[in-house]
Amino acid sequence: MSDREAHVGDSGAGIFLSGSDLETLGIDPSTTDRVGYDVTADGVELREVADE
């Protein structure tokens, strides 16, 4: 994955992941519309979000 720098403001921070970034993380970008994320003490953890 490429290195990116986030700028965090009062409303939080946006993250951008390319299709190849998602593939590197084990998420198939051709079948995934959305991902969720949790910020932990160890970093950012991504997860696929199922359609509701």
PDB file of N, CA and C in Angstrom:
ATOM      1  N   MET A   1       0.825  -1.175   0.000  1.00  0.00           N
ATOM      2  CA  MET A   1       0.000   0.000   0.000  1.00  0.00           C
ATOM      3  C   MET A   1       0.871   1.240   0.000  1.00  0.00           C
ATOM      4  N   SER A   2       0.354   2.274  -0.577  1.00  0.00           N
ATOM      5  CA  SER A   2       1.113   3.512  -0.604  1.00  0.00           C
ATOM      6  C   SER A   2       0.955   4.250   0.727  1.00  0.00           C
ATOM      7  N   ASP A   3       1.930   5.065   1.048  1.00  0.00           N
ATOM      8  CA  ASP A   3       1.857   5.858   2.271  1.00  0.00           C
ATOM      9  C   ASP A   3       1.022   7.099   2.009  1.00  0.00           C
ATOM     10  N   ARG A   4       0.127   7.375   2.929  1.00  0.00           N
ATOM     11  CA  ARG A   4      -0.696   8.578   2.833  1.00  0.00           C
ATOM     12  C   ARG A   4      -0.718   9.233   4.202  1.00  0.00           C
ATOM     13  N   GLU A   5      -0.931  10.511   4.228  1.00  0.00           N
ATOM     14  CA  GLU A   5      -0.986  11.229   5.488  1.00  0.00           C
ATOM     15  C   GLU A   5      -2.393  11.769   5.676  1.00  0.00           C
ATOM     16  N   ALA A   6      -2.993  11.502   6.819  1.00  0.00           N
ATOM     17  CA  ALA A   6      -4.330  11.998   7.124  1.00  0.00           C
ATOM     18  C   ALA A   6      -4.222  13.263   7.954  1.00  0.00           C
ATOM     19  N   HIS A   7      -5.119  14.175   7.713  1.00  0.00           N
ATOM     20  CA  HIS A   7      -5.216  15.389   8.523  1.00  0.00           C
ATOM     21  C   HIS A   7      -6.514  15.281   9.306  1.00  0.00           C
ATOM     22  N   VAL A   8      -6.404  15.181  10.607  1.00  0.00           N
ATOM     23  CA  VAL A   8      -7.563  14.988  11.466  1.00  0.00           C
ATOM     24  C   VAL A   8      -8.035  16.330  11.979  1.00  0.00           C
ATOM     25  N   GLY A   9      -9.337  16.561  11.804  1.00  0.00           N
ATOM     26  CA  GLY A   9      -9.949  17.781  12.312  1.00  0.00           C
ATOM     27  C   GLY A   9     -10.985  17.432  13.367  1.00  0.00           C
ATOM     28  N   ASP A  10     -11.772  18.413  13.769  1.00  0.00           N
ATOM     29  CA  ASP A  10     -12.799  18.191  14.783  1.00  0.00           C
ATOM     30  C   ASP A  10     -13.839  17.166  14.341  1.00  0.00           C
ATOM     31  N   SER A  11     -14.074  17.068  13.042  1.00  0.00           N
ATOM     32  CA  SER A  11     -15.090  16.129  12.543  1.00  0.00           C
ATOM     33  C   SER A  11     -14.512  14.758  12.196  1.00  0.00           C
ATOM     34  N   GLY A  12     -13.231  14.551  12.422  1.00  0.00           N
ATOM     35  CA  GLY A  12     -12.611  13.250  12.145  1.00  0.00           C
ATOM     36  C   GLY A  12     -11.668  13.334  10.975  1.00  0.00           C
ATOM     37  N   ALA A  13     -11.426  12.179  10.348  1.00  0.00           N
ATOM     38  CA  ALA A  13     -10.504  12.107   9.221  1.00  0.00           C
ATOM     39  C   ALA A  13     -11.083  11.202   8.152  1.00  0.00           C
ATOM     40  N   GLY A  14     -10.935  11.587   6.923  1.00  0.00           N
ATOM     41  CA  GLY A  14     -11.330  10.744   5.813  1.00  0.00           C
ATOM     42  C   GLY A  14     -10.189   9.835   5.420  1.00  0.00           C
ATOM     43  N   ILE A  15     -10.517   8.650   4.925  1.00  0.00           N
ATOM     44  CA  ILE A  15      -9.475   7.759   4.431  1.00  0.00           C
ATOM     45  C   ILE A  15      -9.806   7.386   2.992  1.00  0.00           C
ATOM     46  N   PHE A  16      -8.788   7.229   2.182  1.00  0.00           N
ATOM     47  CA  PHE A  16      -8.953   6.835   0.791  1.00  0.00           C
ATOM     48  C   PHE A  16      -8.176   5.559   0.560  1.00  0.00           C
ATOM     49  N   LEU A  17      -8.860   4.549   0.011  1.00  0.00           N
ATOM     50  CA  LEU A  17      -8.210   3.288  -0.336  1.00  0.00           C
ATOM     51  C   LEU A  17      -8.520   2.966  -1.783  1.00  0.00           C
ATOM     52  N   SER A  18      -7.505   2.690  -2.559  1.00  0.00           N
ATOM     53  CA  SER A  18      -7.710   2.297  -3.952  1.00  0.00           C
ATOM     54  C   SER A  18      -8.138   0.832  -4.003  1.00  0.00           C
ATOM     55  N   GLY A  19      -8.551   0.391  -5.167  1.00  0.00           N
ATOM     56  CA  GLY A  19      -8.902  -1.009  -5.351  1.00  0.00           C
ATOM     57  C   GLY A  19      -7.742  -1.929  -5.023  1.00  0.00           C
ATOM     58  N   SER A  20      -6.544  -1.545  -5.426  1.00  0.00           N
ATOM     59  CA  SER A  20      -5.387  -2.393  -5.121  1.00  0.00           C
ATOM     60  C   SER A  20      -5.066  -2.388  -3.629  1.00  0.00           C
ATOM     61  N   ASP A  21      -5.319  -1.261  -2.947  1.00  0.00           N
ATOM     62  CA  ASP A  21      -5.152  -1.228  -1.491  1.00  0.00           C
ATOM     63  C   ASP A  21      -6.101  -2.232  -0.837  1.00  0.00           C
ATOM     64  N   LEU A  22      -7.356  -2.245  -1.285  1.00  0.00           N
ATOM     65  CA  LEU A  22      -8.334  -3.178  -0.721  1.00  0.00           C
ATOM     66  C   LEU A  22      -7.913  -4.622  -0.966  1.00  0.00           C
ATOM     67  N   GLU A  23      -7.444  -4.908  -2.172  1.00  0.00           N
ATOM     68  CA  GLU A  23      -6.989  -6.270  -2.481  1.00  0.00           C
ATOM     69  C   GLU A  23      -5.850  -6.686  -1.560  1.00  0.00           C
ATOM     70  N   THR A  24      -4.932  -5.775  -1.293  1.00  0.00           N
ATOM     71  CA  THR A  24      -3.826  -6.053  -0.385  1.00  0.00           C
ATOM     72  C   THR A  24      -4.332  -6.419   1.006  1.00  0.00           C
ATOM     73  N   LEU A  25      -5.458  -5.844   1.390  1.00  0.00           N
ATOM     74  CA  LEU A  25      -6.045  -6.094   2.709  1.00  0.00           C
ATOM     75  C   LEU A  25      -6.997  -7.286   2.712  1.00  0.00           C
ATOM     76  N   GLY A  26      -7.123  -7.970   1.560  1.00  0.00           N
ATOM     77  CA  GLY A  26      -7.971  -9.153   1.488  1.00  0.00           C
ATOM     78  C   GLY A  26      -9.430  -8.855   1.197  1.00  0.00           C
ATOM     79  N   ILE A  27      -9.736  -7.656   0.706  1.00  0.00           N
ATOM     80  CA  ILE A  27     -11.105  -7.274   0.378  1.00  0.00           C
ATOM     81  C   ILE A  27     -11.215  -7.159  -1.131  1.00  0.00           C
ATOM     82  N   ASP A  28     -12.194  -7.854  -1.720  1.00  0.00           N
ATOM     83  CA  ASP A  28     -12.386  -7.854  -3.175  1.00  0.00           C
ATOM     84  C   ASP A  28     -13.141  -6.589  -3.587  1.00  0.00           C
ATOM     85  N   PRO A  29     -12.485  -5.638  -4.251  1.00  0.00           N
ATOM     86  CA  PRO A  29     -13.146  -4.385  -4.598  1.00  0.00           C
ATOM     87  C   PRO A  29     -14.245  -4.546  -5.656  1.00  0.00           C
ATOM     88  N   SER A  30     -14.237  -5.645  -6.396  1.00  0.00           N
ATOM     89  CA  SER A  30     -15.275  -5.814  -7.424  1.00  0.00           C
ATOM     90  C   SER A  30     -16.595  -6.297  -6.828  1.00  0.00           C
ATOM     91  N   THR A  31     -16.586  -6.789  -5.603  1.00  0.00           N
ATOM     92  CA  THR A  31     -17.820  -7.267  -4.973  1.00  0.00           C
ATOM     93  C   THR A  31     -18.175  -6.494  -3.704  1.00  0.00           C
ATOM     94  N   THR A  32     -17.389  -5.500  -3.363  1.00  0.00           N
ATOM     95  CA  THR A  32     -17.603  -4.749  -2.125  1.00  0.00           C
ATOM     96  C   THR A  32     -17.958  -3.313  -2.453  1.00  0.00           C
ATOM     97  N   ASP A  33     -19.109  -2.865  -1.933  1.00  0.00           N
ATOM     98  CA  ASP A  33     -19.527  -1.485  -2.143  1.00  0.00           C
ATOM     99  C   ASP A  33     -19.040  -0.552  -1.043  1.00  0.00           C
ATOM    100  N   ARG A  34     -18.945  -1.103   0.180  1.00  0.00           N
ATOM    101  CA  ARG A  34     -18.565  -0.259   1.319  1.00  0.00           C
ATOM    102  C   ARG A  34     -17.664  -1.048   2.261  1.00  0.00           C
ATOM    103  N   VAL A  35     -16.814  -0.318   2.951  1.00  0.00           N
ATOM    104  CA  VAL A  35     -16.035  -0.902   4.040  1.00  0.00           C
ATOM    105  C   VAL A  35     -16.232  -0.024   5.264  1.00  0.00           C
ATOM    106  N   GLY A  36     -16.168  -0.656   6.418  1.00  0.00           N
ATOM    107  CA  GLY A  36     -16.199   0.073   7.677  1.00  0.00           C
ATOM    108  C   GLY A  36     -14.821   0.048   8.277  1.00  0.00           C
ATOM    109  N   TYR A  37     -14.602   0.879   9.262  1.00  0.00           N
ATOM    110  CA  TYR A  37     -13.300   0.859   9.911  1.00  0.00           C
ATOM    111  C   TYR A  37     -13.442   1.202  11.382  1.00  0.00           C
ATOM    112  N   ASP A  38     -12.540   0.657  12.147  1.00  0.00           N
ATOM    113  CA  ASP A  38     -12.428   0.955  13.574  1.00  0.00           C
ATOM    114  C   ASP A  38     -11.025   1.463  13.831  1.00  0.00           C
ATOM    115  N   VAL A  39     -10.925   2.485  14.639  1.00  0.00           N
ATOM    116  CA  VAL A  39      -9.620   3.002  15.033  1.00  0.00           C
ATOM    117  C   VAL A  39      -9.321   2.433  16.409  1.00  0.00           C
ATOM    118  N   THR A  40      -8.220   1.710  16.495  1.00  0.00           N
ATOM    119  CA  THR A  40      -7.820   1.084  17.751  1.00  0.00           C
ATOM    120  C   THR A  40      -6.446   1.599  18.160  1.00  0.00           C
ATOM    121  N   ALA A  41      -6.003   1.175  19.309  1.00  0.00           N
ATOM    122  CA  ALA A  41      -4.668   1.561  19.766  1.00  0.00           C
ATOM    123  C   ALA A  41      -3.594   1.016  18.828  1.00  0.00           C
ATOM    124  N   ASP A  42      -3.904  -0.071  18.104  1.00  0.00           N
ATOM    125  CA  ASP A  42      -2.942  -0.683  17.188  1.00  0.00           C
ATOM    126  C   ASP A  42      -2.994  -0.110  15.778  1.00  0.00           C
ATOM    127  N   GLY A  43      -4.001   0.688  15.467  1.00  0.00           N
ATOM    128  CA  GLY A  43      -4.119   1.271  14.131  1.00  0.00           C
ATOM    129  C   GLY A  43      -5.551   1.222  13.637  1.00  0.00           C
ATOM    130  N   VAL A  44      -5.717   1.192  12.334  1.00  0.00           N
ATOM    131  CA  VAL A  44      -7.036   1.175  11.703  1.00  0.00           C
ATOM    132  C   VAL A  44      -7.333  -0.240  11.238  1.00  0.00           C
ATOM    133  N   GLU A  45      -8.504  -0.760  11.601  1.00  0.00           N
ATOM    134  CA  GLU A  45      -8.934  -2.084  11.181  1.00  0.00           C
ATOM    135  C   GLU A  45     -10.124  -1.938  10.244  1.00  0.00           C
ATOM    136  N   LEU A  46     -10.007  -2.495   9.036  1.00  0.00           N
ATOM    137  CA  LEU A  46     -11.075  -2.422   8.039  1.00  0.00           C
ATOM    138  C   LEU A  46     -11.921  -3.679   8.068  1.00  0.00           C
ATOM    139  N   ARG A  47     -13.194  -3.533   7.685  1.00  0.00           N
ATOM    140  CA  ARG A  47     -14.079  -4.680   7.558  1.00  0.00           C
ATOM    141  C   ARG A  47     -15.073  -4.390   6.454  1.00  0.00           C
ATOM    142  N   GLU A  48     -15.498  -5.456   5.763  1.00  0.00           N
ATOM    143  CA  GLU A  48     -16.526  -5.309   4.746  1.00  0.00           C
ATOM    144  C   GLU A  48     -17.846  -5.036   5.445  1.00  0.00           C
ATOM    145  N   VAL A  49     -18.689  -4.201   4.836  1.00  0.00           N
ATOM    146  CA  VAL A  49     -20.010  -3.895   5.375  1.00  0.00           C
ATOM    147  C   VAL A  49     -21.037  -4.566   4.501  1.00  0.00           C
ATOM    148  N   ALA A  50     -21.844  -5.440   5.094  1.00  0.00           N
ATOM    149  CA  ALA A  50     -22.879  -6.148   4.337  1.00  0.00           C
ATOM    150  C   ALA A  50     -24.005  -5.183   3.978  1.00  0.00           C
ATOM    151  N   ASP A  51     -24.616  -5.409   2.818  1.00  0.00           N
ATOM    152  CA  ASP A  51     -25.762  -4.598   2.430  1.00  0.00           C
ATOM    153  C   ASP A  51     -26.900  -4.843   3.403  1.00  0.00           C
ATOM    154  N   GLU A  52     -27.618  -3.784   3.725  1.00  0.00           N
ATOM    155  CA  GLU A  52     -28.725  -3.908   4.658  1.00  0.00           C
ATOM    156  C   GLU A  52     -30.024  -4.153   3.952  1.00  0.00           C
TER     157      GLU A  52
END
